[in-house]
Amino acid sequence: MKTWDVVIIGGGVIGLSLARSLRHSGASVLVVDKAEPAREATHAAGGMIAHCDPGNPPALARMIAASGRMYPQFIAELRAEAFESPDLREDGTIAFPGDGESPACKGARSLQDEELLQLEPLIALRGRAYFMPECSVDPRKLASALEKAARKLGVDFVTGSAVTEVAVLGGRVTGARTAKSFYMAAAVVNCAGAWASQMKPFGMPTRPVKGQMVCVVPPAGVHTAGPLIRHVVRTPDLYIIPRSDRRILLGATVEEAGFDKHVDADTVQRLHQAAIHVVPEIAQMRIHDAWAGLRPGSPDGLPILGATSLPGYYAATGHYRDGIMLAPLTAEVMTQLLKGRSPDFDMTPFSPLRFL
Ligand code: GLY
């Protein structure tokens, strides 16, 4: 019977990043996903690496800053391993922060109207604005590159089958069970996002937090070299994310709606109108599609990272709005933990033990 050092439950951006990182450190790894990898929150995500956002949880500030710094190298490595480009865009963010908020990073600077116009001539919004040295990626392409890199490195995958139980014998983990199979491993990591609670003998207290997004594209027959705007644009109510293939994403709602992933026409219209208010030329663009994803929220809004009370059972989930941004750092610190090394960060505030 084949055995692995680590079974990872869930092939979203966190599970995939961790699988790749563990494999680099020499561990044998199996990823088990209830469907195809990265079809849930990762597929729906905008992909802003928003390490300067004043709305980020203060308790996460150091980790967010470190993960943001890791991104260019993380993407460069992935490109080399997978020969795929996750559309890393490094033009930066133009942000209109809320009252009393100011950017939380080095290199951010306040913009006068003249410079704002020079940087992004199509922005019609005026007021207190900042340039922030952030980047963005296309999370779907990122996940595709991560999966390809992981497979090339020798990570195994089982898809279309949900892990329902972490198997235990003599008080420690022996593997993971799906409805039909058992996968033997010394360690199991719950990376199941909004589904992380659905596990025996116990899950992690995540809940789905719905986000609806809209994608607009240039009208047929309009050919431009790049997207309408170069920068990510963020206001307190909306973000606008350009992709190099000229799509523009508009997001996102934050809804407590259980596992519902329906998109409603009113919300699509509201997001479209809000974007037109910021960049009037978006009115000329065509709504291409809209979707909803389920972010993994946690009771205190912080990720759930580390060992549980059951020897061999770990969690890396609950990243809420920050899964894409925190993926490289999560993979690094979880690899350190699983390898029995002290992580570079104090992980106590994120320990699963705070809930168990
Ligand atoms: N990270 C963006 C969002 O959650 O909407």
Coordinates of N, CA, C and O and ligand atoms in Angstrom, one line a residue, residues 45-48 211 213 239 251-254 295 320-323, ligand 1:
A45 N -11.1 34.3 -7.0 CA -10.4 35.5 -6.3 C -9.9 36.5 -7.4 O -9.7 36.2 -8.5
G46 N -9.8 37.7 -6.8 CA -9.3 38.8 -7.7 C -7.8 38.8 -7.9 O -7.3 39.1 -9.0
G47 N -7.0 38.4 -6.9 CA -5.6 38.2 -7.1 C -4.8 39.5 -6.7 O -3.6 39.6 -7.1
M48 N -5.4 40.4 -5.9 CA -4.6 41.6 -5.5 C -3.6 41.2 -4.4 O -4.0 40.5 -3.5
G211 N -18.5 36.2 -2.1 CA -18.1 37.4 -2.8 C -18.5 37.3 -4.3 O -18.1 36.3 -5.0
M213 N -18.4 38.7 -8.1 CA -17.4 39.5 -9.0 C -18.0 39.6 -10.4 O -18.7 38.7 -10.8
Y239 N -13.2 47.2 -5.9 CA -11.8 47.2 -6.5 C -12.0 46.9 -8.0 O -12.9 46.2 -8.4
G251 N -14.9 44.0 -8.2 CA -15.4 43.2 -7.1 C -15.5 44.1 -5.8 O -15.1 45.2 -5.8
A252 N -15.9 43.5 -4.8 CA -16.6 42.3 -4.7 C -17.5 42.4 -3.5 O -17.3 43.3 -2.6
T253 N -18.6 41.6 -3.5 CA -19.5 41.7 -2.3 C -18.9 40.9 -1.2 O -18.0 40.1 -1.4
V254 N -19.4 41.1 0.0 CA -19.0 40.3 1.2 C -20.3 40.0 1.9 O -21.0 40.8 2.5
R295 N -15.2 32.7 0.4 CA -14.0 32.9 1.1 C -14.1 32.1 2.4 O -15.1 32.0 3.0
Y320 N -9.6 33.8 4.7 CA -10.7 34.8 4.5 C -10.4 35.6 3.1 O -10.5 35.0 2.1
R321 N -10.0 36.9 3.2 CA -9.9 37.6 1.9 C -8.4 37.6 1.5 O -8.1 38.3 0.5
D322 N -7.5 36.9 2.2 CA -6.1 37.0 1.9 C -5.4 35.8 1.5 O -4.2 35.7 1.6
G323 N -6.2 34.8 1.0 CA -5.5 33.5 0.6 C -4.5 33.6 -0.5 O -3.4 33.0 -0.4
Ligands
GLY1 N1 -9.3 39.7 -1.6 C1 -10.4 40.3 -2.1 C2 -11.7 39.9 -1.6 O1 -11.8 39.1 -0.7 O2 -12.7 40.4 -2.1

